[in-house]
Structures are given as C-alpha cells and as structure tokens.
Amino acid sequence: MTGERQVRLRLGTRAVSVPAGHGREVLEYAGVTVLRVEDGEPVEQAWVPVGTCPSYADDEALIAAWHAALQWTKSPTGA
C-alpha cells in the first residue's frame, strides 16, 4: 500500500422512492459525489445534492466537501 490519495468529483443523479397517492413515486435529483480514493480503491464518499438552479448554499456545501477531501489527501496515511 503506497498511500496514494486522490479526490474525484462526479456529477450525477440519485433516485429516491417516496410515498405518493396510492403508491410510490420515484424522484430523481442532481448532485455531486465527492469520492476519496486511496491506492486506487474508493474509501469514502460524500453526496452533495444541488438543485436545478444551484444556490449559494449549494455552492458552499460543495466547496466545503471538496476542501475537506483535499485536506484528507495531504494528511498522513491512516489519519
């Protein structure tokens, strides 16, 4: 294990099944996955939802998650 760390951002959608009327409805919403990868293997991920018209709060949440992941890449392995 070399301890090589990377951060990957991936834009995508997630689907959620919710009660609706006499059944269930599937809602899809956009977001960004902030993926932490060590030695080529995913070790942690955070999902940051963003609206169809991303707000300042959406931007700040993504920046905070990305910043934390970048700090992780510089921390000692095993920390």
C-alpha positions as protocol buffer text, in pm:
chain_id: "A"
residue {
  index: 1
  type: MET
  ca { x: 0 y: 0 z: 0 }
}
residue {
  index: 2
  type: THR
  ca { x: 159 y: 325 z: -115 }
}
residue {
  index: 3
  type: GLY
  ca { x: -90 y: 561 z: 44 }
}
residue {
  index: 4
  type: GLU
  ca { x: -152 y: 749 z: -282 }
}
residue {
  index: 5
  type: ARG
  ca { x: -467 y: 954 z: -234 }
}
residue {
  index: 6
  type: GLN
  ca { x: -695 y: 1120 z: -488 }
}
residue {
  index: 7
  type: VAL
  ca { x: -1017 y: 1317 z: -484 }
}
residue {
  index: 8
  type: ARG
  ca { x: -1268 y: 1269 z: -764 }
}
residue {
  index: 9
  type: LEU
  ca { x: -1579 y: 1475 z: -831 }
}
residue {
  index: 10
  type: ARG
  ca { x: -1863 y: 1314 z: -1024 }
}
residue {
  index: 11
  type: LEU
  ca { x: -2183 y: 1486 z: -1134 }
}
residue {
  index: 12
  type: GLY
  ca { x: -2483 y: 1257 z: -1141 }
}
residue {
  index: 13
  type: THR
  ca { x: -2836 y: 1192 z: -1026 }
}
residue {
  index: 14
  type: ARG
  ca { x: -2987 y: 987 z: -749 }
}
residue {
  index: 15
  type: ALA
  ca { x: -3329 y: 831 z: -738 }
}
residue {
  index: 16
  type: VAL
  ca { x: -3546 y: 820 z: -428 }
}
residue {
  index: 17
  type: SER
  ca { x: -3873 y: 633 z: -390 }
}
residue {
  index: 18
  type: VAL
  ca { x: -4133 y: 828 z: -193 }
}
residue {
  index: 19
  type: PRO
  ca { x: -4496 y: 761 z: -99 }
}
residue {
  index: 20
  type: ALA
  ca { x: -4740 y: 926 z: -341 }
}
residue {
  index: 21
  type: GLY
  ca { x: -5116 y: 887 z: -365 }
}
residue {
  index: 22
  type: HIS
  ca { x: -5191 y: 514 z: -364 }
}
residue {
  index: 23
  type: GLY
  ca { x: -4839 y: 400 z: -438 }
}
residue {
  index: 24
  type: ARG
  ca { x: -4486 y: 527 z: -467 }
}
residue {
  index: 25
  type: GLU
  ca { x: -4318 y: 775 z: -695 }
}
residue {
  index: 26
  type: VAL
  ca { x: -3951 y: 786 z: -792 }
}
residue {
  index: 27
  type: LEU
  ca { x: -3790 y: 1128 z: -779 }
}
residue {
  index: 28
  type: GLU
  ca { x: -3451 y: 1199 z: -932 }
}
residue {
  index: 29
  type: TYR
  ca { x: -3228 y: 1485 z: -827 }
}
residue {
  index: 30
  type: ALA
  ca { x: -2888 y: 1611 z: -932 }
}
residue {
  index: 31
  type: GLY
  ca { x: -2579 y: 1621 z: -717 }
}
residue {
  index: 32
  type: VAL
  ca { x: -2205 y: 1578 z: -698 }
}
residue {
  index: 33
  type: THR
  ca { x: -2028 y: 1280 z: -543 }
}
residue {
  index: 34
  type: VAL
  ca { x: -1700 y: 1373 z: -375 }
}
residue {
  index: 35
  type: LEU
  ca { x: -1508 y: 1046 z: -379 }
}
residue {
  index: 36
  type: ARG
  ca { x: -1192 y: 982 z: -174 }
}
residue {
  index: 37
  type: VAL
  ca { x: -966 y: 720 z: -331 }
}
residue {
  index: 38
  type: GLU
  ca { x: -660 y: 560 z: -173 }
}
residue {
  index: 39
  type: ASP
  ca { x: -432 y: 331 z: -375 }
}
residue {
  index: 40
  type: GLY
  ca { x: -697 y: 317 z: -649 }
}
residue {
  index: 41
  type: GLU
  ca { x: -974 y: 199 z: -413 }
}
residue {
  index: 42
  type: PRO
  ca { x: -1268 y: 415 z: -300 }
}
residue {
  index: 43
  type: VAL
  ca { x: -1255 y: 465 z: 77 }
}
residue {
  index: 44
  type: GLU
  ca { x: -1521 y: 730 z: 140 }
}
residue {
  index: 45
  type: GLN
  ca { x: -1774 y: 937 z: -46 }
}
residue {
  index: 46
  type: ALA
  ca { x: -1999 y: 1231 z: 21 }
}
residue {
  index: 47
  type: TRP
  ca { x: -2310 y: 1319 z: -178 }
}
residue {
  index: 48
  type: VAL
  ca { x: -2381 y: 1689 z: -219 }
}
residue {
  index: 49
  type: PRO
  ca { x: -2724 y: 1750 z: -375 }
}
residue {
  index: 50
  type: VAL
  ca { x: -2767 y: 2053 z: -599 }
}
residue {
  index: 51
  type: GLY
  ca { x: -3091 y: 2198 z: -725 }
}
residue {
  index: 52
  type: THR
  ca { x: -3182 y: 2263 z: -1086 }
}
residue {
  index: 53
  type: CYS
  ca { x: -3076 y: 2621 z: -1019 }
}
residue {
  index: 54
  type: PRO
  ca { x: -2790 y: 2577 z: -769 }
}
residue {
  index: 55
  type: SER
  ca { x: -2793 y: 2832 z: -488 }
}
residue {
  index: 56
  type: TYR
  ca { x: -2512 y: 2997 z: -297 }
}
residue {
  index: 57
  type: ALA
  ca { x: -2573 y: 2739 z: -21 }
}
residue {
  index: 58
  type: ASP
  ca { x: -2535 y: 2454 z: -277 }
}
residue {
  index: 59
  type: ASP
  ca { x: -2204 y: 2605 z: -392 }
}
residue {
  index: 60
  type: GLU
  ca { x: -2078 y: 2645 z: -36 }
}
residue {
  index: 61
  type: ALA
  ca { x: -2172 y: 2287 z: 57 }
}
residue {
  index: 62
  type: LEU
  ca { x: -1982 y: 2151 z: -244 }
}
residue {
  index: 63
  type: ILE
  ca { x: -1679 y: 2369 z: -175 }
}
residue {
  index: 64
  type: ALA
  ca { x: -1673 y: 2257 z: 191 }
}
residue {
  index: 65
  type: ALA
  ca { x: -1691 y: 1886 z: 96 }
}
residue {
  index: 66
  type: TRP
  ca { x: -1424 y: 1929 z: -171 }
}
residue {
  index: 67
  type: HIS
  ca { x: -1198 y: 2123 z: 65 }
}
residue {
  index: 68
  type: ALA
  ca { x: -1227 y: 1855 z: 335 }
}
residue {
  index: 69
  type: ALA
  ca { x: -1139 y: 1587 z: 80 }
}
residue {
  index: 70
  type: LEU
  ca { x: -839 y: 1784 z: -46 }
}
residue {
  index: 71
  type: GLN
  ca { x: -716 y: 1826 z: 313 }
}
residue {
  index: 72
  type: TRP
  ca { x: -751 y: 1448 z: 353 }
}
residue {
  index: 73
  type: THR
  ca { x: -515 y: 1393 z: 57 }
}
residue {
  index: 74
  type: LYS
  ca { x: -242 y: 1583 z: 246 }
}
residue {
  index: 75
  type: SER
  ca { x: -296 y: 1415 z: 583 }
}
residue {
  index: 76
  type: PRO
  ca { x: -78 y: 1122 z: 692 }
}
residue {
  index: 77
  type: THR
  ca { x: -197 y: 778 z: 578 }
}
residue {
  index: 78
  type: GLY
  ca { x: -410 y: 616 z: 846 }
}
residue {
  index: 79
  type: ALA
  ca { x: -524 y: 954 z: 986 }
}
